[in-house]
mmCIF file of C-alpha atoms in Angstrom:
data_model
loop_
_atom_site.group_PDB
_atom_site.id
_atom_site.type_symbol
_atom_site.label_atom_id
_atom_site.label_comp_id
_atom_site.label_asym_id
_atom_site.label_seq_id
_atom_site.Cartn_x
_atom_site.Cartn_y
_atom_site.Cartn_z
ATOM 1 C CA MET T 1 -15.796 22.331 -49.143
ATOM 2 C CA ALA T 2 -16.713 18.606 -49.163
ATOM 3 C CA THR T 3 -16.695 18.522 -45.394
ATOM 4 C CA ARG T 4 -19.018 21.501 -45.090
ATOM 5 C CA VAL T 5 -21.425 19.956 -47.700
ATOM 6 C CA ASN T 6 -21.399 16.659 -45.734
ATOM 7 C CA GLU T 7 -22.251 18.463 -42.461
ATOM 8 C CA ILE T 8 -25.133 20.218 -44.219
ATOM 9 C CA GLN T 9 -26.476 16.859 -45.331
ATOM 10 C CA LYS T 10 -26.592 15.436 -41.881
ATOM 11 C CA ASP T 11 -30.097 15.483 -40.336
ATOM 12 C CA LYS T 12 -30.640 17.681 -37.257
ATOM 13 C CA TRP T 13 -30.810 14.844 -34.733
ATOM 14 C CA VAL T 14 -27.535 13.415 -35.844
ATOM 15 C CA THR T 15 -25.840 16.858 -35.763
ATOM 16 C CA ASN T 16 -27.198 17.562 -32.200
ATOM 17 C CA GLU T 17 -26.217 14.180 -30.811
ATOM 18 C CA SER T 18 -22.664 14.522 -32.334
ATOM 19 C CA ILE T 19 -22.218 17.882 -30.723
ATOM 20 C CA LEU T 20 -23.636 16.707 -27.391
ATOM 21 C CA GLY T 21 -21.856 13.385 -27.338
ATOM 22 C CA ARG T 22 -18.344 14.009 -28.825
ATOM 23 C CA ALA T 23 -16.598 15.066 -25.577
ATOM 24 C CA ARG T 24 -18.418 12.346 -23.673
ATOM 25 C CA PHE T 25 -17.444 9.585 -26.008
ATOM 26 C CA ILE T 26 -13.774 10.510 -25.632
ATOM 27 C CA ALA T 27 -13.834 11.201 -21.911
ATOM 28 C CA GLN T 28 -15.369 7.757 -21.218
ATOM 29 C CA GLY T 29 -12.725 5.991 -23.137
ATOM 30 C CA THR T 30 -13.469 5.885 -26.877
ATOM 31 C CA ASP T 31 -10.521 6.811 -29.012
ATOM 32 C CA ALA T 32 -10.940 10.265 -30.673
ATOM 33 C CA ASN T 33 -10.084 8.793 -34.095
ATOM 34 C CA ASP T 34 -12.862 6.212 -33.678
ATOM 35 C CA VAL T 35 -15.228 9.018 -32.753
ATOM 36 C CA GLU T 36 -14.460 11.148 -35.769
ATOM 37 C CA GLN T 37 -14.450 8.273 -38.225
ATOM 38 C CA THR T 38 -17.686 6.803 -36.859
ATOM 39 C CA LEU T 39 -19.535 10.133 -36.874
ATOM 40 C CA GLY T 40 -18.283 10.781 -40.278
ATOM 41 C CA ARG T 41 -20.200 7.783 -41.603
ATOM 42 C CA ILE T 42 -23.452 8.841 -40.033
ATOM 43 C CA TYR T 43 -25.875 11.162 -41.801
ATOM 44 C CA ARG T 44 -29.259 9.987 -40.589
ATOM 45 C CA ALA T 45 -30.693 8.569 -37.404
ATOM 46 C CA GLU T 46 -31.049 5.267 -39.297
ATOM 47 C CA ASP T 47 -27.270 5.164 -39.590
ATOM 48 C CA TRP T 48 -26.494 5.785 -35.895
ATOM 49 C CA CYS T 49 -26.892 2.391 -34.201
ATOM 50 C CA ARG T 50 -25.632 0.514 -37.208
ATOM 51 C CA GLU T 51 -22.431 2.531 -37.747
ATOM 52 C CA TRP T 52 -21.461 2.552 -34.053
ATOM 53 C CA SER T 53 -22.060 -1.228 -34.060
ATOM 54 C CA VAL T 54 -19.664 -1.449 -37.035
ATOM 55 C CA THR T 55 -17.052 0.173 -34.913
ATOM 56 C CA GLY T 56 -17.857 -2.031 -31.978
ATOM 57 C CA LYS T 57 -17.558 -5.174 -34.187
ATOM 58 C CA MET T 58 -14.167 -4.082 -35.388
ATOM 59 C CA HIS T 59 -12.858 -3.758 -31.788
ATOM 60 C CA GLU T 60 -14.520 -7.062 -30.835
ATOM 61 C CA GLU T 61 -12.682 -8.796 -33.629
ATOM 62 C CA LEU T 62 -9.459 -7.298 -32.456
ATOM 63 C CA ALA T 63 -10.165 -8.603 -28.951
ATOM 64 C CA ILE T 64 -10.861 -12.144 -30.338
ATOM 65 C CA GLU T 65 -7.550 -12.097 -32.278
ATOM 66 C CA ALA T 66 -5.680 -11.035 -29.077
ATOM 67 C CA GLU T 67 -7.400 -13.822 -27.184
ATOM 68 C CA LYS T 68 -6.240 -16.381 -29.601
ATOM 69 C CA SER T 69 -2.670 -15.195 -29.123
ATOM 70 C CA GLY T 70 -2.974 -15.226 -25.345
ATOM 71 C CA ARG T 71 -2.649 -11.468 -25.081
ATOM 72 C CA THR T 72 -5.246 -10.965 -22.422
ATOM 73 C CA ILE T 73 -4.535 -7.300 -21.568
ATOM 74 C CA SER T 74 -4.923 -6.328 -25.258
ATOM 75 C CA ALA T 75 -8.033 -8.437 -25.485
ATOM 76 C CA GLY T 76 -9.543 -6.724 -22.402
ATOM 77 C CA GLU T 77 -8.825 -3.274 -23.681
ATOM 78 C CA ALA T 78 -10.307 -4.062 -27.120
ATOM 79 C CA TYR T 79 -13.435 -5.599 -25.535
ATOM 80 C CA VAL T 80 -14.038 -2.452 -23.459
ATOM 81 C CA MET T 81 -13.633 -0.344 -26.556
ATOM 82 C CA ALA T 82 -16.141 -2.470 -28.311
ATOM 83 C CA ALA T 83 -18.536 -2.236 -25.465
ATOM 84 C CA LEU T 84 -18.482 1.559 -25.497
ATOM 85 C CA ALA T 85 -19.036 1.718 -29.267
ATOM 86 C CA TYR T 86 -22.028 -0.635 -29.029
ATOM 87 C CA HIS T 87 -23.361 1.470 -26.133
ATOM 88 C CA TRP T 88 -23.028 4.849 -28.036
ATOM 89 C CA GLY T 89 -25.013 3.310 -30.867
ATOM 90 C CA LYS T 90 -28.097 2.500 -28.773
ATOM 91 C CA MET T 91 -27.852 5.227 -26.186
ATOM 92 C CA ARG T 92 -30.639 7.809 -26.478
ATOM 93 C CA TRP T 93 -31.289 6.526 -30.057
ATOM 94 C CA GLN T 94 -34.027 8.437 -31.748
ATOM 95 C CA LEU T 95 -35.509 5.300 -33.376
ATOM 96 C CA VAL T 96 -35.557 3.021 -30.305
ATOM 97 C CA LEU T 97 -39.367 2.810 -30.425
ATOM 98 C CA LYS T 98 -39.363 1.954 -34.138
ATOM 99 C CA ASP T 99 -36.485 -0.544 -34.086
ATOM 100 C CA GLU T 100 -36.258 -1.895 -30.572
ATOM 101 C CA ALA T 101 -34.679 -5.241 -31.877
ATOM 102 C CA GLN T 102 -31.619 -3.315 -33.232
ATOM 103 C CA TYR T 103 -31.418 -1.428 -29.954
ATOM 104 C CA GLN T 104 -31.568 -4.649 -27.879
ATOM 105 C CA GLN T 105 -28.860 -6.293 -30.023
ATOM 106 C CA ALA T 106 -26.476 -3.483 -29.594
ATOM 107 C CA HIS T 107 -27.293 -3.367 -25.930
ATOM 108 C CA GLN T 108 -26.589 -7.064 -25.446
ATOM 109 C CA ASN T 109 -23.398 -6.745 -27.362
ATOM 110 C CA SER T 110 -22.267 -3.963 -25.104
ATOM 111 C CA ILE T 111 -23.063 -5.979 -21.937
ATOM 112 C CA GLU T 112 -21.185 -9.100 -23.147
ATOM 113 C CA THR T 113 -18.091 -7.440 -24.505
ATOM 114 C CA PHE T 114 -17.716 -5.198 -21.501
ATOM 115 C CA TRP T 115 -17.893 -8.087 -19.091
ATOM 116 C CA LYS T 116 -15.332 -10.068 -21.102
ATOM 117 C CA GLY T 117 -12.966 -7.095 -21.086
ATOM 118 C CA LEU T 118 -13.458 -6.314 -17.426
ATOM 119 C CA GLN T 119 -12.616 -9.947 -16.432
ATOM 120 C CA TYR T 120 -9.234 -9.590 -18.222
ATOM 121 C CA LEU T 121 -8.454 -6.129 -16.878
ATOM 122 C CA ASP T 122 -9.551 -6.452 -13.261
ATOM 123 C CA SER T 123 -9.240 -9.697 -11.334
ATOM 124 C CA THR T 124 -11.291 -8.278 -8.464
ATOM 125 C CA ALA T 125 -14.325 -7.543 -10.781
ATOM 126 C CA GLU T 126 -17.578 -9.293 -9.893
ATOM 127 C CA ARG T 127 -20.939 -9.148 -11.516
ATOM 128 C CA VAL T 128 -23.547 -9.116 -8.733
ATOM 129 C CA GLU T 129 -27.355 -9.287 -8.666
ATOM 130 C CA ILE T 130 -29.048 -7.068 -5.959
ATOM 131 C CA PRO T 131 -32.592 -8.015 -4.897
ATOM 132 C CA TYR T 132 -35.148 -5.247 -5.196
ATOM 133 C CA GLU T 133 -38.925 -5.279 -5.330
ATOM 134 C CA GLY T 134 -39.213 -8.710 -6.967
ATOM 135 C CA ILE T 135 -36.394 -8.249 -9.484
ATOM 136 C CA THR T 136 -32.612 -8.085 -9.341
ATOM 137 C CA ILE T 137 -30.476 -5.122 -10.239
ATOM 138 C CA PRO T 138 -27.255 -6.135 -11.996
ATOM 139 C CA ALA T 139 -24.108 -4.284 -10.990
ATOM 140 C CA HIS T 140 -20.344 -4.531 -11.264
ATOM 141 C CA LEU T 141 -18.472 -4.599 -7.984
ATOM 142 C CA ARG T 142 -14.690 -3.728 -8.251
ATOM 143 C CA LYS T 143 -12.202 -3.525 -5.378
ATOM 144 C CA PRO T 144 -8.735 -1.920 -5.062
ATOM 145 C CA ARG T 145 -6.051 -4.502 -5.318
ATOM 146 C CA GLY T 146 -4.405 -5.373 -2.008
ATOM 147 C CA ALA T 147 -6.937 -3.645 0.077
ATOM 148 C CA SER T 148 -9.259 -5.405 2.541
ATOM 149 C CA ARG T 149 -12.668 -4.007 3.567
ATOM 150 C CA ALA T 150 -12.259 -0.914 1.494
ATOM 151 C CA PRO T 151 -14.896 1.829 1.488
ATOM 152 C CA VAL T 152 -17.417 1.665 -1.379
ATOM 153 C CA VAL T 153 -18.636 4.360 -3.750
ATOM 154 C CA LEU T 154 -21.933 3.849 -5.607
ATOM 155 C CA LEU T 155 -21.618 5.073 -9.190
ATOM 156 C CA LEU T 156 -25.168 6.011 -10.193
ATOM 157 C CA PRO T 157 -25.845 6.415 -13.973
ATOM 158 C CA GLY T 158 -28.059 8.964 -15.573
ATOM 159 C CA SER T 159 -31.010 8.558 -17.893
ATOM 160 C CA ASP T 160 -28.953 7.176 -20.711
ATOM 161 C CA SER T 161 -25.777 5.962 -19.061
ATOM 162 C CA VAL T 162 -25.137 2.421 -17.891
ATOM 163 C CA LYS T 163 -22.655 0.459 -15.783
ATOM 164 C CA GLU T 164 -20.640 -0.416 -18.989
ATOM 165 C CA GLU T 165 -19.801 3.255 -19.349
ATOM 166 C CA PHE T 166 -17.999 3.558 -16.087
ATOM 167 C CA TYR T 167 -14.686 1.734 -16.509
ATOM 168 C CA LEU T 168 -12.577 4.932 -16.269
ATOM 169 C CA TRP T 169 -14.886 6.593 -13.821
ATOM 170 C CA SER T 170 -14.402 3.521 -11.479
ATOM 171 C CA GLU T 171 -10.642 3.705 -11.837
ATOM 172 C CA VAL T 172 -10.707 7.242 -10.249
ATOM 173 C CA PHE T 173 -11.881 5.658 -6.912
ATOM 174 C CA LEU T 174 -9.974 2.343 -7.243
ATOM 175 C CA ASN T 175 -6.735 4.214 -7.590
ATOM 176 C CA ARG T 176 -7.481 6.042 -4.367
ATOM 177 C CA GLY T 177 -8.222 2.950 -2.314
ATOM 178 C CA MET T 178 -11.924 2.782 -2.646
ATOM 179 C CA ALA T 179 -14.156 0.017 -4.044
ATOM 180 C CA THR T 180 -16.981 0.866 -6.570
ATOM 181 C CA LEU T 181 -20.428 -0.538 -7.159
ATOM 182 C CA ALA T 182 -21.801 0.516 -10.606
ATOM 183 C CA PRO T 183 -25.436 -0.592 -10.998
ATOM 184 C CA ASP T 184 -28.114 -0.407 -13.640
ATOM 185 C CA GLY T 185 -30.851 0.962 -11.511
ATOM 186 C CA PRO T 186 -34.548 1.290 -12.319
ATOM 187 C CA GLY T 187 -35.004 2.225 -15.988
ATOM 188 C CA GLN T 188 -31.287 2.036 -16.681
ATOM 189 C CA GLY T 189 -29.353 -0.492 -18.780
ATOM 190 C CA GLU T 190 -30.328 -4.087 -18.162
ATOM 191 C CA THR T 191 -32.952 -3.124 -15.462
ATOM 192 C CA ARG T 192 -34.863 -1.010 -17.983
ATOM 193 C CA ASN T 193 -36.432 -4.266 -19.431
ATOM 194 C CA LYS T 194 -37.687 -5.204 -15.974
ATOM 195 C CA MET T 195 -38.617 -1.814 -14.472
ATOM 196 C CA SER T 196 -39.222 1.771 -15.660
ATOM 197 C CA VAL T 197 -37.424 4.890 -14.467
ATOM 198 C CA ARG T 198 -38.228 5.694 -10.837
ATOM 199 C CA TYR T 199 -38.248 9.148 -9.268
ATOM 200 C CA ASP T 200 -37.900 7.492 -5.847
ATOM 201 C CA TYR T 201 -34.442 5.971 -6.479
ATOM 202 C CA GLU T 202 -33.762 5.883 -2.762
ATOM 203 C CA GLY T 203 -35.422 2.398 -2.511
ATOM 204 C CA ALA T 204 -32.916 1.051 -4.988
ATOM 205 C CA GLY T 205 -30.092 2.763 -3.122
ATOM 206 C CA SER T 206 -31.104 1.208 0.144
ATOM 207 C CA ALA T 207 -31.216 -2.266 -1.487
ATOM 208 C CA MET T 208 -27.637 -1.653 -2.733
ATOM 209 C CA ILE T 209 -26.496 -0.673 0.715
ATOM 210 C CA ASP T 210 -28.305 -3.679 2.288
ATOM 211 C CA PHE T 211 -26.429 -5.866 -0.198
ATOM 212 C CA LEU T 212 -23.059 -4.400 0.669
ATOM 213 C CA GLU T 213 -23.708 -4.873 4.342
ATOM 214 C CA GLN T 214 -23.830 -8.627 3.720
ATOM 215 C CA ARG T 215 -20.295 -8.574 2.207
ATOM 216 C CA SER T 216 -17.257 -9.286 4.350
ATOM 217 C CA ASP T 217 -14.807 -7.937 1.733
ATOM 218 C CA VAL T 218 -15.930 -4.222 1.760
ATOM 219 C CA ASN T 219 -16.599 -1.682 4.544
ATOM 220 C CA PRO T 220 -20.332 -1.020 4.658
ATOM 221 C CA SER T 221 -19.847 1.667 7.304
ATOM 222 C CA ALA T 222 -17.956 3.859 4.804
ATOM 223 C CA ILE T 223 -20.257 4.271 1.667
ATOM 224 C CA GLY T 224 -20.291 7.153 -0.660
ATOM 225 C CA VAL T 225 -22.591 7.854 -3.581
ATOM 226 C CA THR T 226 -21.942 9.788 -6.759
ATOM 227 C CA GLY T 227 -24.255 10.498 -9.671
ATOM 228 C CA VAL T 228 -23.822 11.981 -13.107
ATOM 229 C CA SER T 229 -26.612 13.781 -14.982
ATOM 230 C CA MET T 230 -29.936 12.389 -13.779
ATOM 231 C CA GLY T 231 -27.742 10.288 -11.401
ATOM 232 C CA GLY T 232 -26.829 13.695 -9.927
ATOM 233 C CA TYR T 233 -30.415 13.876 -8.822
ATOM 234 C CA TYR T 234 -30.495 10.266 -7.565
ATOM 235 C CA ALA T 235 -27.325 10.597 -5.444
ATOM 236 C CA PRO T 236 -28.633 13.220 -3.064
ATOM 237 C CA ARG T 237 -31.986 11.602 -3.013
ATOM 238 C CA VAL T 238 -30.441 8.334 -1.840
ATOM 239 C CA ALA T 239 -28.397 10.313 0.726
ATOM 240 C CA ALA T 240 -31.402 12.234 2.004
ATOM 241 C CA PHE T 241 -33.351 9.026 2.776
ATOM 242 C CA GLU T 242 -30.470 6.698 3.547
ATOM 243 C CA HIS T 243 -28.246 8.039 6.406
ATOM 244 C CA ARG T 244 -25.826 5.104 6.016
ATOM 245 C CA VAL T 245 -24.355 7.215 3.158
ATOM 246 C CA LYS T 246 -21.303 9.116 4.460
ATOM 247 C CA ALA T 247 -20.643 11.426 1.526
ATOM 248 C CA ALA T 248 -22.539 12.311 -1.624
ATOM 249 C CA VAL T 249 -21.589 13.941 -5.079
ATOM 250 C CA SER T 250 -23.857 15.409 -7.737
ATOM 251 C CA ILE T 251 -22.353 16.115 -11.149
ATOM 252 C CA SER T 252 -24.717 17.974 -13.436
ATOM 253 C CA GLY T 253 -27.700 16.861 -11.404
ATOM 254 C CA ALA T 254 -31.036 18.623 -11.368
ATOM 255 C CA PHE T 255 -32.976 19.946 -8.386
ATOM 256 C CA LYS T 256 -36.187 19.277 -10.207
ATOM 257 C CA THR T 257 -37.289 18.178 -13.672
ATOM 258 C CA GLN T 258 -39.417 20.517 -15.722
ATOM 259 C CA MET T 259 -40.147 18.845 -19.052
ATOM 260 C CA SER T 260 -42.927 19.479 -21.604
ATOM 261 C CA ALA T 261 -44.503 16.851 -23.812
ATOM 262 C CA GLU T 262 -42.599 18.417 -26.762
ATOM 263 C CA GLN T 263 -39.288 17.788 -24.969
ATOM 264 C CA ALA T 264 -40.076 14.204 -24.121
ATOM 265 C CA GLY T 265 -38.731 12.370 -27.149
ATOM 266 C CA GLU T 266 -38.607 8.637 -27.974
ATOM 267 C CA TRP T 267 -35.792 7.890 -25.481
ATOM 268 C CA ILE T 268 -37.713 9.396 -22.550
ATOM 269 C CA GLN T 269 -40.830 7.343 -23.556
ATOM 270 C CA PHE T 270 -38.776 4.199 -23.806
ATOM 271 C CA THR T 271 -37.053 4.482 -20.422
ATOM 272 C CA HIS T 272 -40.273 5.633 -18.702
ATOM 273 C CA TRP T 273 -42.459 2.928 -20.253
ATOM 274 C CA ALA T 274 -44.768 5.737 -21.429
ATOM 275 C CA LYS T 275 -47.316 5.399 -24.156
ATOM 276 C CA THR T 276 -47.290 9.048 -25.089
ATOM 277 C CA PRO T 277 -44.891 12.050 -24.819
ATOM 278 C CA ALA T 278 -47.264 13.617 -22.408
ATOM 279 C CA GLU T 279 -47.247 10.573 -20.140
ATOM 280 C CA ALA T 280 -43.468 10.489 -20.311
ATOM 281 C CA ALA T 281 -43.219 14.132 -19.337
ATOM 282 C CA ASN T 282 -45.632 13.786 -16.457
ATOM 283 C CA THR T 283 -43.600 10.842 -15.067
ATOM 284 C CA ALA T 284 -40.341 12.620 -15.527
ATOM 285 C CA ASN T 285 -41.691 15.695 -13.739
ATOM 286 C CA ARG T 286 -42.154 13.775 -10.532
ATOM 287 C CA ARG T 287 -38.388 14.090 -9.967
ATOM 288 C CA THR T 288 -37.845 16.799 -7.439
ATOM 289 C CA LEU T 289 -35.700 17.361 -4.318
ATOM 290 C CA GLU T 290 -37.838 20.114 -3.003
ATOM 291 C CA GLY T 291 -38.523 19.316 0.676
ATOM 292 C CA VAL T 292 -36.156 16.328 0.496
ATOM 293 C CA ILE T 293 -32.607 17.492 0.092
ATOM 294 C CA GLY T 294 -32.477 19.053 3.535
ATOM 295 C CA ASN T 295 -32.756 15.625 5.148
ATOM 296 C CA MET T 296 -29.118 14.894 4.076
ATOM 297 C CA LYS T 297 -26.790 14.237 7.021
ATOM 298 C CA CYS T 298 -23.552 13.811 5.191
ATOM 299 C CA PRO T 299 -21.026 16.115 3.343
ATOM 300 C CA TYR T 300 -22.283 16.930 -0.164
ATOM 301 C CA LEU T 301 -20.337 18.093 -3.204
ATOM 302 C CA VAL T 302 -22.152 19.671 -6.215
ATOM 303 C CA ILE T 303 -20.450 20.209 -9.558
ATOM 304 C CA ASN T 304 -21.615 21.461 -12.945
ATOM 305 C CA GLY T 305 -20.334 23.374 -15.989
ATOM 306 C CA LYS T 306 -21.763 26.712 -16.937
ATOM 307 C CA LEU T 307 -21.957 25.693 -20.605
ATOM 308 C CA ASP T 308 -24.154 22.571 -19.782
ATOM 309 C CA ALA T 309 -26.700 22.328 -22.587
ATOM 310 C CA GLN T 310 -28.617 19.414 -21.020
ATOM 311 C CA THR T 311 -28.971 20.322 -17.394
ATOM 312 C CA ALA T 312 -29.052 24.152 -16.922
ATOM 313 C CA TYR T 313 -26.379 25.094 -14.361
ATOM 314 C CA THR T 314 -28.936 27.078 -12.495
ATOM 315 C CA ASN T 315 -30.907 23.934 -11.865
ATOM 316 C CA THR T 316 -27.830 22.236 -10.449
ATOM 317 C CA GLU T 317 -27.081 25.338 -8.478
ATOM 318 C CA GLU T 318 -30.443 24.958 -6.747
ATOM 319 C CA LEU T 319 -29.170 21.653 -5.258
ATOM 320 C CA ALA T 320 -26.432 23.494 -3.500
ATOM 321 C CA LEU T 321 -28.528 26.513 -2.525
ATOM 322 C CA GLU T 322 -31.391 24.418 -1.097
ATOM 323 C CA ALA T 323 -29.000 22.087 0.706
ATOM 324 C CA LYS T 324 -27.054 25.027 2.217
ATOM 325 C CA ALA T 325 -30.292 26.736 3.348
ATOM 326 C CA ALA T 326 -31.243 23.538 5.182
ATOM 327 C CA GLY T 327 -27.924 23.296 7.014
ATOM 328 C CA VAL T 328 -26.283 20.582 4.906
ATOM 329 C CA ASP T 329 -22.437 20.649 4.712
ATOM 330 C CA VAL T 330 -22.352 21.456 1.013
ATOM 331 C CA SER T 331 -19.594 22.578 -1.375
ATOM 332 C CA TYR T 332 -20.402 23.909 -4.834
ATOM 333 C CA ILE T 333 -18.054 24.133 -7.801
ATOM 334 C CA LEU T 334 -19.034 25.665 -11.071
ATOM 335 C CA TYR T 335 -16.622 25.331 -13.979
ATOM 336 C CA GLU T 336 -17.030 28.352 -16.373
ATOM 337 C CA GLU T 337 -15.910 26.241 -19.379
ATOM 338 C CA GLY T 338 -17.649 23.019 -18.398
ATOM 339 C CA THR T 339 -20.245 21.325 -20.518
ATOM 340 C CA HIS T 340 -22.711 18.540 -19.425
ATOM 341 C CA VAL T 341 -21.017 16.432 -16.679
ATOM 342 C CA CYS T 342 -17.929 18.447 -17.552
ATOM 343 C CA PHE T 343 -17.007 15.792 -19.995
ATOM 344 C CA ASN T 344 -14.792 18.356 -21.871
ATOM 345 C CA ILE T 345 -12.668 18.743 -18.705
ATOM 346 C CA PRO T 346 -12.512 15.395 -16.976
ATOM 347 C CA TYR T 347 -8.933 16.110 -15.883
ATOM 348 C CA LYS T 348 -10.302 18.758 -13.601
ATOM 349 C CA TYR T 349 -13.447 17.327 -11.972
ATOM 350 C CA ARG T 350 -12.485 13.639 -11.694
ATOM 351 C CA PRO T 351 -9.414 14.005 -9.478
ATOM 352 C CA LEU T 352 -11.225 16.541 -7.434
ATOM 353 C CA VAL T 353 -14.184 14.220 -6.795
ATOM 354 C CA GLY T 354 -11.846 11.178 -6.178
ATOM 355 C CA ASP T 355 -9.826 13.107 -3.685
ATOM 356 C CA TRP T 356 -12.836 14.705 -1.937
ATOM 357 C CA MET T 357 -14.501 11.396 -1.602
ATOM 358 C CA GLY T 358 -11.411 9.626 -0.424
ATOM 359 C CA GLU T 359 -10.767 12.170 2.247
ATOM 360 C CA ARG T 360 -14.225 11.600 3.695
ATOM 361 C CA LEU T 361 -14.401 7.800 3.395
ATOM 362 C CA LEU T 362 -10.781 6.967 4.176
ATOM 363 C CA GLY T 363 -10.436 9.519 6.824
ATOM 364 C CA ASN T 364 -7.227 11.152 5.647
ATOM 365 C CA LYS T 365 -5.681 12.871 2.627
ATOM 366 C CA VAL T 366 -5.426 10.530 -0.330
ATOM 367 C CA ASN T 367 -1.836 9.552 -0.933
ATOM 368 C CA ALA T 368 -0.722 12.093 1.670
#
């Protein structure tokens, strides 16, 4: 009975975010016990960032203890866990416009702890700065151990994801012999403070590929691009304008955005640098692949879950239908039981994407 009473006492935003986020938190690497214990302490939006930061601080302290004992692997793992907890606390936070200072502190904590952890866990990891329209886009470049001039997969975040969320996602490709570049593009992560969300992400994508072409340690003639959620819109957009891309994947991407002012909450205003919900919605609604997606020249894989409560599967389905009608080599997979980004079944879509991408960039069956 106590549990049911506690659930009733939680405000609507907390309840909704808990439902939407639970599978994602676990799939991206947060321990299920941490998820339940942290969410159990949260009743109001005011609690959200603070309590996730408490969890983040706990893991950060474990990392520091491990460092002092010279246990670098344990330290690295704990730092990554800390970074994820800090990230969940500030991600899509309802009060970001009212308490940006708390958001920025959690965000900085996430950036710093993730980078500390990544350095311990991956000796190939490199933080890079990519020039773009007068600013630089920060990104993490990781390479498969023992490989020279490996193909590269761009891991494009969505409207609330960031490069610090992609440790396990990157491993999918690294384990199959591909390097990864995980950026904070326009309006995302660190870049949000320098530039708002852009519908025309292809410019940033071209800058990333230009950067990779200057490297001697990766193969810029074998570049793939994947995107999750809004990144699933960005990925085909980059591929449609940038024919140096050899393969593209959308996971829960949208063919076009159709948002009302009522649907544009604080987070959308924050990332779009909008003064009002109406302005945020108008800016968001510039995102469309109509008349664009047919320009793709590379193979294209589209994935979604039929139970997606954030990007209707029919909106994602339009990506495949429009691409197919334009003659694009497209494959479409709909998981009947899948939720947003299929976070509830990562063991199904992640190996599939890794193998599909590897077969197109490496030129043969992965681990055949």
